[in-house]
PDB file of C-alpha atoms and ligand atoms in Angstrom:
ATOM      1  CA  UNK A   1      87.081 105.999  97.647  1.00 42.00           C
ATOM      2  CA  UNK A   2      90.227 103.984  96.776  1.00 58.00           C
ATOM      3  CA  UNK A   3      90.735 100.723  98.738  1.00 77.00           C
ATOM      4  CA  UNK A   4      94.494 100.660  98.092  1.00 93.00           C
ATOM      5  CA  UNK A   5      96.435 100.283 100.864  1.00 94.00           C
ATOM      6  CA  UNK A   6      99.384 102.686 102.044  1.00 95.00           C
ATOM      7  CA  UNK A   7     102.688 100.981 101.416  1.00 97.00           C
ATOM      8  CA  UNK A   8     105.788 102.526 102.820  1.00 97.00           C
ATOM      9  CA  UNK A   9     109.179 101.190 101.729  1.00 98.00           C
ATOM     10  CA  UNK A  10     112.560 101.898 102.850  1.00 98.00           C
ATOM     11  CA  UNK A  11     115.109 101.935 100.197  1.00 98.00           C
ATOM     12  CA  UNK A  12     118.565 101.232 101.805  1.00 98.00           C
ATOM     13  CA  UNK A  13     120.666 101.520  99.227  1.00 98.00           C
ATOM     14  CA  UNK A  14     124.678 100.528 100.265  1.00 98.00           C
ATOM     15  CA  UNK A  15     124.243 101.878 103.357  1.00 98.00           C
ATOM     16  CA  UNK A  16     124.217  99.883 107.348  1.00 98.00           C
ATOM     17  CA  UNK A  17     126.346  97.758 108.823  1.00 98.00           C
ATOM     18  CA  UNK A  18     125.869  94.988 111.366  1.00 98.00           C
ATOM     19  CA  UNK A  19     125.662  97.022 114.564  1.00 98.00           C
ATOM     20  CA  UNK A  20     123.352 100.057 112.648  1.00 98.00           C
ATOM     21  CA  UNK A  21     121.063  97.444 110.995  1.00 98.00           C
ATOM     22  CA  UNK A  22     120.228  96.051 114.868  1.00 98.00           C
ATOM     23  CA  UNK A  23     119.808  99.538 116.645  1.00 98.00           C
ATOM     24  CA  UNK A  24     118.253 100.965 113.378  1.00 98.00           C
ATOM     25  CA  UNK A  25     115.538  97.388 113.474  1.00 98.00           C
ATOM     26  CA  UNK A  26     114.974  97.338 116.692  1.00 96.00           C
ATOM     27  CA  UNK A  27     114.097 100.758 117.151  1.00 96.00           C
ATOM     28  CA  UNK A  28     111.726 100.586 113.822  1.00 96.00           C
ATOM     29  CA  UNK A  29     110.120  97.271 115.305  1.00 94.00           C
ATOM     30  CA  UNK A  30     109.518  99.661 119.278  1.00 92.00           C
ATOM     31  CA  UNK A  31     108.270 102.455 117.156  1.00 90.00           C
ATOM     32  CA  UNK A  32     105.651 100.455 115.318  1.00 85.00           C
ATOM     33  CA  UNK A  33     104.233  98.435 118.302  1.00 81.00           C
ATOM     34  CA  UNK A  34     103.943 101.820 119.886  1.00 79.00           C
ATOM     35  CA  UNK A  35     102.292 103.344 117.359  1.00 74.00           C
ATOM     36  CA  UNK A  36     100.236 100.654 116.324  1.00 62.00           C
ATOM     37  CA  UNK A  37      99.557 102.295 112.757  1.00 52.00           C
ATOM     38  CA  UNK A  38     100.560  98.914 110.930  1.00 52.00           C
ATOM     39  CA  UNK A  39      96.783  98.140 110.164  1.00 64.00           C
ATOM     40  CA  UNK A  40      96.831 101.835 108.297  1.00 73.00           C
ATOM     41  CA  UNK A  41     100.004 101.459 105.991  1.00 88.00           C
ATOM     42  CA  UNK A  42     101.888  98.639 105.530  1.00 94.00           C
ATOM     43  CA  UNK A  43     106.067  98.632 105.639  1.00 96.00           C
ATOM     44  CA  UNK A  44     108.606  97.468 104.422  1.00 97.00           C
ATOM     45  CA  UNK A  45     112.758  97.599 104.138  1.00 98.00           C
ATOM     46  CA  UNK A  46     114.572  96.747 101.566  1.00 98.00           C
ATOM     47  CA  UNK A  47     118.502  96.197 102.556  1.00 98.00           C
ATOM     48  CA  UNK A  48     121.983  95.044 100.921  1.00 98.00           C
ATOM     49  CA  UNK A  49     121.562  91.285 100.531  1.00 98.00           C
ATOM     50  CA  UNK A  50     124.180  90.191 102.740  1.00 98.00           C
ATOM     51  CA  UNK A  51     121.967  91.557 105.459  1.00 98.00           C
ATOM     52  CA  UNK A  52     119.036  90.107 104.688  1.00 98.00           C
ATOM     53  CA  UNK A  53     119.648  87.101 107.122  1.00 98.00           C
ATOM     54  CA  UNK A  54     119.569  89.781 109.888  1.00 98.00           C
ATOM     55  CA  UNK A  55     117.163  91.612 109.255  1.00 98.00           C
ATOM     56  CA  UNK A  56     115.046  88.229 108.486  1.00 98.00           C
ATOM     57  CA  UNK A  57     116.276  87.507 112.213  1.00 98.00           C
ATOM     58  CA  UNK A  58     115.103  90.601 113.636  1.00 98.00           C
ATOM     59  CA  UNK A  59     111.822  91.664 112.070  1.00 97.00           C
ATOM     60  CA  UNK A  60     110.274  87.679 111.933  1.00 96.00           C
ATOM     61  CA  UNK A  61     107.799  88.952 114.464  1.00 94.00           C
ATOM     62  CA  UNK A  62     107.001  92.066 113.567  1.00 94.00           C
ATOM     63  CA  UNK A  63     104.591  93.730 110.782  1.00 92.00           C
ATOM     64  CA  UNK A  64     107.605  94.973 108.877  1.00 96.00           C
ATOM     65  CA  UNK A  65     108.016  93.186 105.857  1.00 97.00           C
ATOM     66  CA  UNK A  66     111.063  93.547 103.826  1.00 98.00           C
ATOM     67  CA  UNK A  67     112.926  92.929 100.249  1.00 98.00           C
ATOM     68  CA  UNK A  68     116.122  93.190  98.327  1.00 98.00           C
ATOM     69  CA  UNK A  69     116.667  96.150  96.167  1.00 98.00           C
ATOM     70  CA  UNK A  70     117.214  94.077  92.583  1.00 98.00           C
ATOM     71  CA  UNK A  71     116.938  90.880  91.303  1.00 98.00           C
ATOM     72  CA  UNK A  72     118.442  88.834  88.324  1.00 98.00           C
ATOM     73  CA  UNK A  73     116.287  88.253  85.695  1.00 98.00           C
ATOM     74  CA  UNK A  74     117.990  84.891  85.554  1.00 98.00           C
ATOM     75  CA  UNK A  75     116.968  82.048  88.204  1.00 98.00           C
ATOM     76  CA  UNK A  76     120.734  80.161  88.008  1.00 97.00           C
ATOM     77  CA  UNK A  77     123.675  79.852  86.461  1.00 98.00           C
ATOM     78  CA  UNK A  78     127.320  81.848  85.220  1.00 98.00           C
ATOM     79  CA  UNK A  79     126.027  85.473  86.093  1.00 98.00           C
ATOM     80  CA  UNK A  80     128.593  86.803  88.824  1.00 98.00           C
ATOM     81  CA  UNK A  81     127.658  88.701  91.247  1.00 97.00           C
ATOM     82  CA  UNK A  82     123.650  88.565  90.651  1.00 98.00           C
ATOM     83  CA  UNK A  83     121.433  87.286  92.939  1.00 98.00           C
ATOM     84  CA  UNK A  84     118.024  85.399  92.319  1.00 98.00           C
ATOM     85  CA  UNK A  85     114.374  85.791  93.012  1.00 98.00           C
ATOM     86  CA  UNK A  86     114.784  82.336  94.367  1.00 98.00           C
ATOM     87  CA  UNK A  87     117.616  83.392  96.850  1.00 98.00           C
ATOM     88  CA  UNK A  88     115.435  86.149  98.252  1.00 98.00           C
ATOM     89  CA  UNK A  89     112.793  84.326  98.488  1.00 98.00           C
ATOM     90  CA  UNK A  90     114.808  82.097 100.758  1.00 98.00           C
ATOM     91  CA  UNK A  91     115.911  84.885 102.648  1.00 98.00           C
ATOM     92  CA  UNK A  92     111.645  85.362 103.157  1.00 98.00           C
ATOM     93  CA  UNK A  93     111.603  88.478 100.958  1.00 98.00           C
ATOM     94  CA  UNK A  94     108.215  89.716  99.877  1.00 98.00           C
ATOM     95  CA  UNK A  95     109.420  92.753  97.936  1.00 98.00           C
ATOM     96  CA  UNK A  96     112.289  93.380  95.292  1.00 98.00           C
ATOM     97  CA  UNK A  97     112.676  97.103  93.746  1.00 98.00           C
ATOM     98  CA  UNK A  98     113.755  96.621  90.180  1.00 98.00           C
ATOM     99  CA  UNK A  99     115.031  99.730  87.846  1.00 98.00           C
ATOM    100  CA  UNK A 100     115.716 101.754  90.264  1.00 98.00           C
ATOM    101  CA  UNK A 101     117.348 105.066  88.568  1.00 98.00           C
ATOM    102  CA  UNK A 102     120.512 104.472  90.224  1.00 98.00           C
ATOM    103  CA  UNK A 103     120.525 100.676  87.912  1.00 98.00           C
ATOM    104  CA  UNK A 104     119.389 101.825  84.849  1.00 98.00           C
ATOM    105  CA  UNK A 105     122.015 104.729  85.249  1.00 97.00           C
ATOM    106  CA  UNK A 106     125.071 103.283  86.609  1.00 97.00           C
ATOM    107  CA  UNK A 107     124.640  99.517  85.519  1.00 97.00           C
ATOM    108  CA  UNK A 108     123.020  99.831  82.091  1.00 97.00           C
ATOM    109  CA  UNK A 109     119.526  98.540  82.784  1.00 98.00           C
ATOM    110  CA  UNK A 110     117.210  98.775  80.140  1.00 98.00           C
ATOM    111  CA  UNK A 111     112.832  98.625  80.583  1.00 98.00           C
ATOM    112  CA  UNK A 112     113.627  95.389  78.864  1.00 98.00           C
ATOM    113  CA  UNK A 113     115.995  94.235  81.224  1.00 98.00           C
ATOM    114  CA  UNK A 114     113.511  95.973  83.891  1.00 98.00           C
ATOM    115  CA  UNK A 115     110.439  94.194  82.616  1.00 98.00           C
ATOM    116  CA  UNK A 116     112.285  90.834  82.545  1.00 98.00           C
ATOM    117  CA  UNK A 117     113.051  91.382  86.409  1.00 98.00           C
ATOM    118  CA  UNK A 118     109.883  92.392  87.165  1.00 98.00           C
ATOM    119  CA  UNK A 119     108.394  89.031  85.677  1.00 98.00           C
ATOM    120  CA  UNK A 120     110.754  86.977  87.482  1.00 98.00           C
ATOM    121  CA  UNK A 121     110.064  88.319  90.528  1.00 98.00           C
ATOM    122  CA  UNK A 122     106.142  87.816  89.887  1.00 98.00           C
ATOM    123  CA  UNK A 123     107.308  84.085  88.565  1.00 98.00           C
ATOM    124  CA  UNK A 124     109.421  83.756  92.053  1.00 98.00           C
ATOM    125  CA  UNK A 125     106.507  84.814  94.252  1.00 98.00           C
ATOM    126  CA  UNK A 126     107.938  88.186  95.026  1.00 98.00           C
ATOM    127  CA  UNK A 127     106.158  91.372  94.333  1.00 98.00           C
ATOM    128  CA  UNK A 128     108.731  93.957  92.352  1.00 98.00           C
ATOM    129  CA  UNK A 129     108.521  97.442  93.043  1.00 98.00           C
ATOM    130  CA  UNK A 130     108.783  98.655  89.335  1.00 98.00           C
ATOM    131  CA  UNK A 131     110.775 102.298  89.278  1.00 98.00           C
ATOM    132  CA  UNK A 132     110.411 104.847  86.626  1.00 98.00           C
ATOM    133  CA  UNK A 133     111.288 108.479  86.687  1.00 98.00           C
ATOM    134  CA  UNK A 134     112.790 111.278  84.489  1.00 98.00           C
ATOM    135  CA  UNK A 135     115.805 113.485  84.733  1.00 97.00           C
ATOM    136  CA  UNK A 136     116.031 117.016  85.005  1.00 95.00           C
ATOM    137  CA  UNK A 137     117.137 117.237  81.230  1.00 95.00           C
ATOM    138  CA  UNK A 138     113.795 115.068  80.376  1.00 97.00           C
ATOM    139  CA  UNK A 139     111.529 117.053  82.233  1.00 96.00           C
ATOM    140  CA  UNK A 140     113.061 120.595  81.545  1.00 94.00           C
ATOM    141  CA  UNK A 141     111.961 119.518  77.730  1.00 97.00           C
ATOM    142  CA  UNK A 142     108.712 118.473  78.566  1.00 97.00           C
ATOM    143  CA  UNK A 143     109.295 115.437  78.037  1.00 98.00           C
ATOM    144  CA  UNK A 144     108.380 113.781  81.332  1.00 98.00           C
ATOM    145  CA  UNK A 145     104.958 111.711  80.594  1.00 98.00           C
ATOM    146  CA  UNK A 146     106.677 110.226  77.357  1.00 98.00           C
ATOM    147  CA  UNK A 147     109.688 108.929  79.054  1.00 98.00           C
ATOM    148  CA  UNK A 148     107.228 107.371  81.959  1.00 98.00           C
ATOM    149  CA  UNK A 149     105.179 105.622  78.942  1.00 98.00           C
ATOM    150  CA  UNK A 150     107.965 104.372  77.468  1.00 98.00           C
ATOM    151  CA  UNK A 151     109.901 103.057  80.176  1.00 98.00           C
ATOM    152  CA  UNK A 152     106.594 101.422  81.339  1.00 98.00           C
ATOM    153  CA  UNK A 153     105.825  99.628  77.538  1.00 98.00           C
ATOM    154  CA  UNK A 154     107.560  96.536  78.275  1.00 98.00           C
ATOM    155  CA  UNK A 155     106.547  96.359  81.818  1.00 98.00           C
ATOM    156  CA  UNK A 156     102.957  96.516  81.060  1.00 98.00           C
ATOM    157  CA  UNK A 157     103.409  94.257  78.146  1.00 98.00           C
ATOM    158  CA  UNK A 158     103.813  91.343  80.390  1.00 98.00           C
ATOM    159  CA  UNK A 159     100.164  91.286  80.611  1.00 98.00           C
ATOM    160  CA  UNK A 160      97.371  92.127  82.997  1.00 98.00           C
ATOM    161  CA  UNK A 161      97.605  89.292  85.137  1.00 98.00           C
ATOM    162  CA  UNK A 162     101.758  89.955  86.025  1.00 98.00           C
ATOM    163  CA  UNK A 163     100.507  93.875  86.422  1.00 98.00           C
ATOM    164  CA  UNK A 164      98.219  93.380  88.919  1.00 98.00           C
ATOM    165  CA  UNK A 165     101.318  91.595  90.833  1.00 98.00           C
ATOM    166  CA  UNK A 166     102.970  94.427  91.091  1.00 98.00           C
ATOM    167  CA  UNK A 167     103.731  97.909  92.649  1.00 98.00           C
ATOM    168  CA  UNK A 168     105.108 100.826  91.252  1.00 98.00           C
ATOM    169  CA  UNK A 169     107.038 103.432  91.848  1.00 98.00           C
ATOM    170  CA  UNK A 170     107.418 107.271  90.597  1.00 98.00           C
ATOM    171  CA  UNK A 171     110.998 108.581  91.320  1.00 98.00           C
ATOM    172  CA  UNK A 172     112.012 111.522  89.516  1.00 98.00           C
ATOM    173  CA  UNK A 173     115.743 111.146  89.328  1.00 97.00           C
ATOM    174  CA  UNK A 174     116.181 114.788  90.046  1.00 95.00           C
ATOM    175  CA  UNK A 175     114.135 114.614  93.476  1.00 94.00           C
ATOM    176  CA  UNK A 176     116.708 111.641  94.626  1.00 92.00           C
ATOM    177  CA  UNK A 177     118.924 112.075  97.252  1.00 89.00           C
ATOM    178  CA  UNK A 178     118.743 115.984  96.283  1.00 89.00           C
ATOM    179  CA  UNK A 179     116.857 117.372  98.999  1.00 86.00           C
ATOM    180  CA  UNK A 180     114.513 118.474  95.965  1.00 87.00           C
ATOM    181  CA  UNK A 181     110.991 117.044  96.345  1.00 89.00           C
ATOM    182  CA  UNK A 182     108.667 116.981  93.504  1.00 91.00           C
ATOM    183  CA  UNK A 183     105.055 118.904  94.541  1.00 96.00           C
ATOM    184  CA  UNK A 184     101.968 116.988  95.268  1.00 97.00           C
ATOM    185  CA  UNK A 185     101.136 118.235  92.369  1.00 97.00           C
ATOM    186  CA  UNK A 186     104.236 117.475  90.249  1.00 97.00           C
ATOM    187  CA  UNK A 187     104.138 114.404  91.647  1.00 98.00           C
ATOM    188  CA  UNK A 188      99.956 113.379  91.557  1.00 98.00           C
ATOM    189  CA  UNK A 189     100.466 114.935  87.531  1.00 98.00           C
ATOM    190  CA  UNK A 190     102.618 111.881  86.785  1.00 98.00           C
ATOM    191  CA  UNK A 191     101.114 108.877  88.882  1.00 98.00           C
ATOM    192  CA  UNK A 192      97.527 109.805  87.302  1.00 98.00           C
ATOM    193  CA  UNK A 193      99.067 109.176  84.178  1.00 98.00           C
ATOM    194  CA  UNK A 194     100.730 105.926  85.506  1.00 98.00           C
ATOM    195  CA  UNK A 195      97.435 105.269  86.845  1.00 98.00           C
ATOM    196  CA  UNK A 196      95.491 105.833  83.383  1.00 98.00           C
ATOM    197  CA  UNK A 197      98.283 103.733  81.649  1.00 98.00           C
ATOM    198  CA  UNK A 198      97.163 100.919  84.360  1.00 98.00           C
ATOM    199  CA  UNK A 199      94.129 100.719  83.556  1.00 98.00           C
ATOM    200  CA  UNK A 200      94.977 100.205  79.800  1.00 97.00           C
ATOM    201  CA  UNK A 201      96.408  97.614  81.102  1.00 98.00           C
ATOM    202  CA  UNK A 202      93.454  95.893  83.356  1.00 97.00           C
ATOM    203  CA  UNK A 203      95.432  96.412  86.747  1.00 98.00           C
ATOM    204  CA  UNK A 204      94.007 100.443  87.558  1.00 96.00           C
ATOM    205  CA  UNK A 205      94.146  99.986  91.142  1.00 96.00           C
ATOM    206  CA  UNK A 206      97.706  98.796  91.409  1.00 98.00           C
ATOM    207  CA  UNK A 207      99.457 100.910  93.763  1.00 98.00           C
ATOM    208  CA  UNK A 208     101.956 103.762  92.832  1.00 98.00           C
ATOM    209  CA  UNK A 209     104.559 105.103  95.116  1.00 98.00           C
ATOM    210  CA  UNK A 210     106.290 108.101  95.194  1.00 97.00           C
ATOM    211  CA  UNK A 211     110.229 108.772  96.107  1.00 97.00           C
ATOM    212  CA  UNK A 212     112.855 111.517  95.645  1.00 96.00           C
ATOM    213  CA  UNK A 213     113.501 113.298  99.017  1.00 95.00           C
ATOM    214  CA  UNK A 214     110.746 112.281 100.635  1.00 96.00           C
ATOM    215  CA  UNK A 215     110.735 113.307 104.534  1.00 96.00           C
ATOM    216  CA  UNK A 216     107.993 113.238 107.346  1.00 95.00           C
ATOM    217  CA  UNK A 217     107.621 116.698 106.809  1.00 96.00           C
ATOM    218  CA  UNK A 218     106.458 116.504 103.756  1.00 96.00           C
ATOM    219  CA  UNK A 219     104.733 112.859 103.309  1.00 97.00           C
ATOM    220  CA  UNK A 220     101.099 113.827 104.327  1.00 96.00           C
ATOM    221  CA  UNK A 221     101.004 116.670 101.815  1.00 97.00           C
ATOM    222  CA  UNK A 222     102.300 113.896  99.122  1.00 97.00           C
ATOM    223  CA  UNK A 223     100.074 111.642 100.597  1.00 96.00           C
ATOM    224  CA  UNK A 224      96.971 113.749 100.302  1.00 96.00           C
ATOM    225  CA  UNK A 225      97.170 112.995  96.528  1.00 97.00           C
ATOM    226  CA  UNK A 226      94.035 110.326  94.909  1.00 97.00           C
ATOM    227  CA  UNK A 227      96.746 108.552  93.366  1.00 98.00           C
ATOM    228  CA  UNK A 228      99.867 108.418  95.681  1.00 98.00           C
ATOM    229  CA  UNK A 229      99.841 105.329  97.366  1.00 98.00           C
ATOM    230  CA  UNK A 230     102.487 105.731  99.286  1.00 97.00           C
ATOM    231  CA  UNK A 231     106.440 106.258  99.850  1.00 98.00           C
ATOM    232  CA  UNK A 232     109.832 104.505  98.350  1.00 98.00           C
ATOM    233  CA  UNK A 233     112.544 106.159 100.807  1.00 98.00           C
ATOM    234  CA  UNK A 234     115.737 106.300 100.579  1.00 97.00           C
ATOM    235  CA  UNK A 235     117.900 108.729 103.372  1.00 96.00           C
ATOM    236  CA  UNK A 236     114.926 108.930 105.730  1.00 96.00           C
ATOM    237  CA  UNK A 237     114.611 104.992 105.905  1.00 97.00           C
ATOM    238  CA  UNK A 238     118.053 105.152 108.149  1.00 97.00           C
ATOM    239  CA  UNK A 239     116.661 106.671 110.679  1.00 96.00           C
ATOM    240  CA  UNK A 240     114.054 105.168 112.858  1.00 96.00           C
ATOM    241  CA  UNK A 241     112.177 108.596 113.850  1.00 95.00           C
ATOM    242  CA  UNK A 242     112.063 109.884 110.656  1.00 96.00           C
ATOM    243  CA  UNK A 243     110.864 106.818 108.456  1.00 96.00           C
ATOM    244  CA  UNK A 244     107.844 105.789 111.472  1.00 93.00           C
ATOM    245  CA  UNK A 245     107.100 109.852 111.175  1.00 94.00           C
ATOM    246  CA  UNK A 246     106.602 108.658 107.021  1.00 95.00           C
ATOM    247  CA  UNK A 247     104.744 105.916 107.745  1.00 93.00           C
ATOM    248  CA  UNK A 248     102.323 107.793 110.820  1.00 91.00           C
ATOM    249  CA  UNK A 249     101.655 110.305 108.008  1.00 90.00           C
TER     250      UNK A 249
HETATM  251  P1  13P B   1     115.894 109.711  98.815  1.00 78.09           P
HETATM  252  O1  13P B   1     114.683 109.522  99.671  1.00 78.09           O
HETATM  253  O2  13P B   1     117.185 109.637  99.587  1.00 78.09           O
HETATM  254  O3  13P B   1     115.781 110.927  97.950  1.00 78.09           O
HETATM  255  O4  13P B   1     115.957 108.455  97.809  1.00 78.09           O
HETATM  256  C1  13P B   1     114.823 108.110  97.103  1.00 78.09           C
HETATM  257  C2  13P B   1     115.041 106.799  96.468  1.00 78.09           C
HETATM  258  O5  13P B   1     115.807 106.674  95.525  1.00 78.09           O
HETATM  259  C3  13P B   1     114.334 105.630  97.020  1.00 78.09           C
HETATM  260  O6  13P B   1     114.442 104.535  96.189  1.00 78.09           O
END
């Protein structure tokens, strides 16, 4: 019987606004005293940095935690338009996704440039939530548990003891934002062998989330699987119902 606890996190992405992030906050924050599951799974939202104040502001209090969805692997200096683990961390952040698909494919990031992230993050004091996932292409050629491994390599290079600071995440980049969810068993195929590379690595019970269309309908059947260890949401984490139906499951 694992002891890992449920993590749910809410992946913004550039979505919200001033007045949404409030109603969208403050109806997460009634939801979860009502339902009192926090001591179950634990939460989290990661939003747009310049919202991070506000949603500091308004969850304080509450047993949501939340994060910014990157960080630079640099602490300071002449990198426009990056922001640091240190700056988060200011901003109380205890969670920063790094390589999310939507980086790696539409700002260049490497597993290098993911890995270096990922350390300074761990350096910083904030746990990185360490995406991998294949394409359609990758996984139509059968390709899918090589392209995990190797986007992993460098992460998992950093050593044991930066491992076991982090949490992972399985996103196939075909089940994101597609309405196409990968099975439990699609799904539990891949994060065993996340899990096995893990333990390679010293850190097996790390936990490893899942994300690509992931709904309250389907959550518990996801759920259900030894190693899924929870959720990385994207479209359901804007509304309140629908992520605290993710998190009850
Ligand atoms: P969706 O839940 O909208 O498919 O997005 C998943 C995701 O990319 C979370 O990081």
């Amino acid at each position: 019987m694992s002891v890992r606890r449920r993590l749910v996190i809410g992946n913004w992405k550039m979505n919200g606004s001033k007045a949404e992030n409030q109603q969208l906050l403050s109806d997460l924050v009634k939801l979860q005293n009502a339902a009192a599951v926090n001591e179950a799974a634990e939460l989290a939202v990661c939003a747009p940095f310049p919202y991070l104040q506000q949603v500091a502001d308004i969850l304080k209090d509450s047993v949501i935690g939340w994060g910014g969805q990157d960080a630079s692997e640099h602490a300071k200096g002449a990198y426009t338009g990056e922001v640091s683990v240190g700056m988060l961390a200011e901003f109380g952040c205890a969670w920063a996704i790094v390589g999310h698909s939507e980086r790696r494919a539409y700002h260049g990031e490497s597993s290098d440039v993911v890995a270096r992230k990922a350390a300074a993050a761990i350096a910083g004091g904030i746990t990185p939530v360490v995406c991998v996932g294949e394409t359609q292409a990758e996984r139509e050629a059968g390709n899918t548990l090589q392209v995990i491994s190797s986007q992993l390599e460098p992460v998992l290079a950093l050593g044991a003891g930066a491992v076991r600071k982090m949490v992972l995440a399985y996103e196939p980049v075909w089940a994101i934002g597609t309405g196409l969810t990968a099975s439990p068993e699609q799904a539990q195929e891949v994060h065993a062998h996340i899990r096995s590379l893990l333990a390679q690595a010293g850190a097996p019970e790390q936990r490893v989330l899942y994300g690509g269309s992931v709904k309250a309908a389907n959550a518990a059947s996801l759920f259900a699987k030894e190693d899924i260890d929870g959720a990385l949401v994207g479209g359901a984490s804007l509304v309140a119902t629908d992520f605290q139906g993710i998190a009850n499951a």
